[in-house]
Structures are given as structure tokens and as C-alpha cells.
XYZ file of C-alpha atoms in Angstrom:
245
model
C -22.014 -13.818 99.219
C -23.828 -15.924 96.647
C -26.087 -14.191 94.228
C -29.704 -15.151 94.160
C -30.602 -17.742 91.526
C -32.656 -15.297 89.490
C -29.765 -12.828 89.341
C -27.427 -15.554 88.011
C -29.869 -16.483 85.286
C -30.204 -12.821 84.259
C -26.491 -12.382 84.058
C -26.134 -15.494 81.863
C -28.902 -14.299 79.574
C -27.167 -10.929 79.119
C -23.826 -12.520 78.288
C -25.405 -14.919 75.789
C -27.383 -12.146 74.198
C -24.303 -9.956 73.838
C -22.079 -12.649 72.339
C -24.495 -14.683 70.248
C -26.758 -12.005 68.789
C -24.351 -11.056 65.892
C -23.908 -14.706 64.964
C -27.629 -15.306 65.006
C -28.173 -12.282 62.758
C -25.613 -13.552 60.213
C -27.171 -16.995 60.230
C -30.697 -15.653 59.873
C -29.856 -13.371 56.872
C -28.388 -15.777 54.269
C -30.193 -14.103 51.369
C -28.195 -10.876 51.577
C -24.912 -12.777 51.909
C -25.679 -15.014 48.929
C -26.692 -12.001 46.853
C -23.402 -10.314 47.650
C -21.516 -13.454 46.722
C -23.423 -13.738 43.438
C -22.780 -10.114 42.631
C -19.103 -10.432 43.453
C -18.921 -13.573 41.330
C -20.503 -11.814 38.339
C -18.114 -8.896 38.660
C -15.150 -11.249 38.938
C -16.267 -13.130 35.796
C -16.638 -9.871 33.875
C -13.166 -8.827 34.952
C -11.736 -12.174 33.846
C -13.470 -11.880 30.438
C -12.194 -8.329 30.001
C -8.666 -9.423 30.874
C -8.887 -12.332 28.392
C -10.036 -9.996 25.601
C -7.303 -7.487 26.398
C -4.655 -10.222 26.417
C -5.908 -11.513 23.030
C -5.800 -8.034 21.515
C -2.317 -7.407 22.864
C -1.148 -10.718 21.396
C -2.522 -9.795 17.964
C -0.863 -6.389 18.067
C 2.436 -7.881 19.186
C 2.263 -10.455 16.380
C 1.699 -7.687 13.798
C 4.562 -5.626 15.201
C 6.824 -8.684 15.258
C 6.007 -9.512 11.626
C 6.700 -5.934 10.535
C 9.962 -5.989 12.471
C 11.003 -9.246 10.786
C 10.257 -7.741 7.353
C 12.232 -4.615 8.222
C 15.204 -6.662 9.390
C 15.060 -8.787 6.221
C 15.085 -5.679 4.008
C 17.886 -4.167 6.066
C 19.905 -7.385 5.828
C 19.497 -7.351 2.037
C 20.714 -3.763 1.820
C 23.657 -4.526 4.102
C 24.553 -7.523 1.921
C 24.481 -5.283 -1.155
C 26.704 -2.693 0.510
C 29.065 -5.439 1.684
C 29.451 -6.720 -1.881
C 30.215 -3.194 -3.059
C 32.834 -2.758 -0.329
C 34.385 -6.144 -1.128
C 34.611 -5.246 -4.800
C 36.188 -1.898 -3.986
C 38.740 -3.557 -1.732
C 39.567 -6.118 -4.407
C 39.911 -3.469 -7.130
C 43.529 -2.374 -7.734
C 44.342 1.156 -6.773
C 43.758 3.588 -9.615
C 46.436 5.997 -10.698
C 46.267 9.490 -9.347
C 46.929 11.021 -12.751
C 44.514 13.899 -13.372
C 41.768 13.354 -15.912
C 41.456 15.957 -18.612
C 38.185 17.811 -18.218
C 36.544 19.367 -21.257
C 34.423 22.483 -21.249
C 31.471 20.384 -22.389
C 31.838 18.130 -19.329
C 32.041 21.131 -17.010
C 28.882 22.627 -18.527
C 27.114 19.295 -18.042
C 28.070 19.285 -14.342
C 26.685 22.806 -13.990
C 23.417 21.642 -15.552
C 23.206 18.734 -13.094
C 23.871 21.125 -10.213
C 20.747 23.104 -11.106
C 18.506 20.008 -10.814
C 16.734 19.379 -7.541
C 16.296 15.677 -8.226
C 16.016 13.179 -11.059
C 14.442 9.721 -11.296
C 16.702 6.895 -12.460
C 15.300 3.596 -13.750
C 17.666 0.800 -14.723
C 18.456 -2.871 -14.162
C 19.663 -3.714 -10.688
C 23.014 -4.895 -12.158
C 23.461 -1.493 -13.799
C 22.591 0.178 -10.492
C 25.231 -1.943 -8.777
C 27.789 -0.840 -11.387
C 26.898 2.806 -10.801
C 27.061 2.585 -7.008
C 30.307 0.626 -7.151
C 31.945 3.202 -9.369
C 30.562 6.160 -7.421
C 30.931 4.839 -3.863
C 33.279 7.021 -1.873
C 32.753 10.130 -3.989
C 32.170 13.092 -1.671
C 29.115 14.270 -3.637
C 27.343 10.914 -3.867
C 24.531 10.085 -1.480
C 22.794 6.714 -1.529
C 19.057 7.388 -2.004
C 17.018 6.643 1.119
C 14.553 4.729 -1.035
C 15.519 2.344 -3.851
C 12.424 0.515 -5.105
C 12.305 -2.778 -6.977
C 10.223 -2.723 -10.156
C 9.182 -5.232 -12.810
C 11.732 -6.929 -15.096
C 14.396 -6.763 -12.350
C 14.604 -3.006 -12.603
C 15.084 -0.529 -9.786
C 13.829 3.004 -9.258
C 16.165 5.442 -7.516
C 15.524 9.164 -6.983
C 18.837 11.008 -7.187
C 19.667 14.511 -6.089
C 21.466 16.862 -8.435
C 24.546 16.508 -6.247
C 24.538 12.720 -6.579
C 24.039 13.113 -10.334
C 27.225 15.191 -10.437
C 29.076 12.366 -8.687
C 27.756 9.869 -11.250
C 28.845 12.016 -14.178
C 32.311 12.595 -12.726
C 32.833 8.892 -11.991
C 31.565 7.780 -15.404
C 33.693 10.412 -17.127
C 36.748 9.111 -15.272
C 36.102 5.591 -16.567
C 35.467 6.698 -20.146
C 38.594 8.869 -20.104
C 40.809 5.928 -19.194
C 42.088 3.363 -21.650
C 39.662 0.582 -22.419
C 40.773 -2.728 -20.913
C 38.219 -4.853 -22.752
C 36.205 -5.546 -19.590
C 33.156 -3.628 -20.790
C 33.439 -0.958 -18.101
C 34.505 1.669 -20.632
C 31.585 0.954 -22.971
C 29.011 0.712 -20.177
C 30.190 3.929 -18.560
C 30.146 5.733 -21.912
C 26.596 4.581 -22.672
C 25.379 5.646 -19.230
C 27.140 9.005 -19.489
C 25.576 9.679 -22.892
C 22.100 8.770 -21.676
C 22.336 11.155 -18.722
C 23.685 13.833 -21.031
C 20.713 13.353 -23.375
C 18.226 13.796 -20.564
C 19.898 16.952 -19.228
C 19.368 18.892 -22.456
C 16.616 21.447 -22.999
C 16.257 22.191 -19.303
C 15.131 25.531 -18.008
C 13.932 27.271 -14.848
C 10.303 27.179 -13.843
C 7.725 24.431 -13.769
C 7.965 21.409 -16.016
C 8.257 17.663 -16.044
C 10.560 15.938 -13.590
C 13.793 14.663 -15.151
C 13.616 10.911 -15.772
C 16.625 8.852 -16.859
C 15.559 5.445 -18.148
C 18.208 2.875 -19.060
C 15.853 0.360 -20.591
C 15.711 0.253 -24.390
C 13.133 -2.020 -25.997
C 12.573 -3.624 -29.393
C 9.730 -2.140 -31.425
C 7.847 -4.668 -33.628
C 7.728 -4.114 -37.361
C 4.454 -2.588 -38.677
C 2.004 -4.915 -40.401
C 3.008 -5.237 -44.090
C -0.014 -7.318 -45.204
C 1.874 -10.533 -45.619
C 5.043 -9.175 -47.238
C 8.262 -10.870 -46.244
C 9.688 -7.731 -44.717
C 10.356 -9.490 -41.425
C 12.310 -12.192 -43.152
C 14.434 -9.703 -45.019
C 15.141 -7.758 -41.853
C 15.866 -10.760 -39.701
C 12.335 -11.071 -38.269
C 13.127 -9.356 -34.970
C 12.039 -5.766 -35.554
C 14.030 -2.574 -35.228
C 16.032 -1.763 -32.115
C 15.728 1.756 -30.882
C 18.554 3.777 -29.481
C 18.926 4.334 -25.731
C 15.827 6.522 -25.678
C 14.284 7.391 -22.359
């Protein structure tokens, strides 16, 4: 049976009201929606700016770390090259005779003195340091210092333990005890041995100055002689000191 006309209209109005009311409310409240969009846009922009700043900071930190790593690798490569040259020289050196070296009581006492030292500072030319490490490499008592510092005038600074100092003295004594072959090794080893021996005298227990072994003699200028020709008579170059520390 057909519904009355008024009932049909009422039913249509109810359906339209139920389905269209939410849409009408969204369309009639644009201000709230736009405000939300603006707020969300501001937050998104702040997040993007924060991310950009964080990325820039991370890049700077990574660049600093990378530069430090490059410097560390360069220093390590230099040390490896130095050790490789020492190994190559040792391999090229003819095998030394196994004949025992005569050890004097004076040498033994000097080793005992070195054994009582905690550490000593060695300053010398880098070529002299290479000679020492080449001659001492492989000795069971020698330990390469963890820190060898370059100084002015192509010198190096190396802190040595008393144990490593014993190895130096034994190795230098072995060279000086052998026959001189005219290569300069005998003379250089003897001079180094004597300098270490000089610096290990007058030691005692207790507090005091740290032992410093300096292989760097200098020329002292002549004193002013008021115009006398002393420089000309003496060669004009001053007086050379001994191997004083």
C-alpha cells in the first residue's frame, strides 16, 4: 500500500538530514580546519629546520673525525715506513758472529745503574735515533717508546725505560767491542756509549732531576776581546765543547 505523500516527504527529509549533516558541518567550519592545517604546517617546518640543523652538525662532526683519522693514518704510515726501513737494513746486514763479547766489570756496573732508573729522556738527531733503533732492534730488553716526538733542528725526543737503556748499552758495547771496519759505526757507538755513561754517574735514590741524555753538542762563541784578533788566531769559529748534555 502506498504511503501518504506527507510520509514520503518526511522519510526523505530524515535520510537527507542523516547523510548530509556531517558534510554540511565540515563545509560550514572552514576556520577550524584551516587553523589546524596552519598549525600542522608550522610544526612540519620546525621539524624540517631542526632536521637540517642536526644534519649540518653531524656533517661537521664527521668532517672533524675524518680529518683526525687521516692525520692518524698518515702518522701511522710514517712510523710503519720507518720500521720497514729498519727491518730491511737488518735483513741486508750480514749475520754477525756468535763469538761472546768480553764484558768488563765496569760495563756490568753500568748496566746495574741503568736497571735502577725508571725512565730517561733521550734527545738526538733522527738519524742517530735510527742508528740506535737499528742496532737495538730485536734485543729482548728493548721496547720502542710509545711516543717519539719531533723537535726543532731535526731532533727527536724519546722517553726510554731503564730496561730499554740496558738494551742500548749492551748493543753499543757489542759494536765498540768489535773490530772497527772504517764505516763509522764503531766511533758512533763509542760516542753514544760514553755519553750515556756520563749521564748515569752521580745517581742516587730519592727525589731529584729526571735523567736527560742529550746528543747535541753546540759551538760556543768566543767572548768579546775588544777588537783583538783572537778569533783570527783561533780560526774564527769559537770553541767546540765536548759531548756535554
